[in-house]
């Protein structure tokens, strides 16, 4: 077994002297950036077809299944980029979305964020540090407390950093590349939308779209005018995530239209 083989730290016997050699909990040996490159290479060669694992690793430059190529396969699976069936592998739906969806589409954005946090240890670290990742020393200490070896902790930190940077780069492109640096992580900091009681001084039925069949309509009146939201009454989990990403983008756009009293007077 390799270092990524188990969920918890174990003490396998060393071949020499029968001593125990500690191994780290499961972690990806490559970053999401590299994993997506591998998925793209496999897709370009074999499309979405299922192929033998030996065939897949050859696409990535390995001549056979061995320690390194097996850990790369495991890392690809941890990110959710591979689909396994009867001993064969192919790119997953998430990998297909990242490769083929329009670069700035909400679907691709949501999928990238999901895959970045798919490895269990990455998800735990992001939950431990929701605002921003701390220093390498702080992360290393957290990993050591979880039973990681020095080598395992170092590889995990390097892969986490590159994955985090890769996603920020992709999200910067998503916002158009002209936003300030802080906006790269703005999507993580937006508060959940609050349910507010509709307050209006005049009926809106004549001007608002009405709920019907599978469609629901909600509205809220501001001093400047009504805000209307229309959406399907039933959504799949993936559709909800896409819709959530789109609404976050709209909120950022709307925020730019805010004007102070002085700005209004100057118009």
mmCIF file of C-alpha atoms in Angstrom, residues 10 12 30 34 37 47 61 80 108 132-133 151 179 188 196 201-202 206 217 222 225 230 234 248 259-260 266:
data_model
loop_
_atom_site.group_PDB
_atom_site.id
_atom_site.type_symbol
_atom_site.label_atom_id
_atom_site.label_comp_id
_atom_site.label_asym_id
_atom_site.label_seq_id
_atom_site.Cartn_x
_atom_site.Cartn_y
_atom_site.Cartn_z
ATOM 1 C CA UNK A 10 -1.582 3.102 10.357
ATOM 2 C CA UNK A 12 2.595 -1.091 8.624
ATOM 3 C CA UNK A 30 -1.142 15.889 -7.178
ATOM 4 C CA UNK A 34 -2.466 18.579 -12.579
ATOM 5 C CA UNK A 37 -4.561 18.183 -17.123
ATOM 6 C CA UNK A 47 -13.293 10.599 -25.115
ATOM 7 C CA UNK A 61 3.447 9.024 -19.128
ATOM 8 C CA UNK A 80 -14.014 13.205 -8.463
ATOM 9 C CA UNK A 108 -17.944 25.092 -14.545
ATOM 10 C CA UNK A 132 -8.371 31.949 4.369
ATOM 11 C CA UNK A 133 -5.688 29.279 4.595
ATOM 12 C CA UNK A 151 6.527 13.819 3.800
ATOM 13 C CA UNK A 179 -11.971 42.891 -10.524
ATOM 14 C CA UNK A 188 -17.196 32.488 -0.200
ATOM 15 C CA UNK A 196 -38.112 39.174 3.940
ATOM 16 C CA UNK A 201 -48.152 50.209 -0.878
ATOM 17 C CA UNK A 202 -49.720 49.267 -4.192
ATOM 18 C CA UNK A 206 -50.679 43.689 -12.915
ATOM 19 C CA UNK A 217 -42.612 33.775 -8.278
ATOM 20 C CA UNK A 222 -37.632 48.550 -2.664
ATOM 21 C CA UNK A 225 -39.004 49.688 -7.410
ATOM 22 C CA UNK A 230 -39.035 33.522 -10.715
ATOM 23 C CA UNK A 234 -38.581 21.692 -8.048
ATOM 24 C CA UNK A 248 -24.009 35.418 -6.403
ATOM 25 C CA UNK A 259 -24.898 55.157 -5.245
ATOM 26 C CA UNK A 260 -24.605 57.413 -2.212
ATOM 27 C CA UNK A 266 -24.349 65.085 -8.833
#
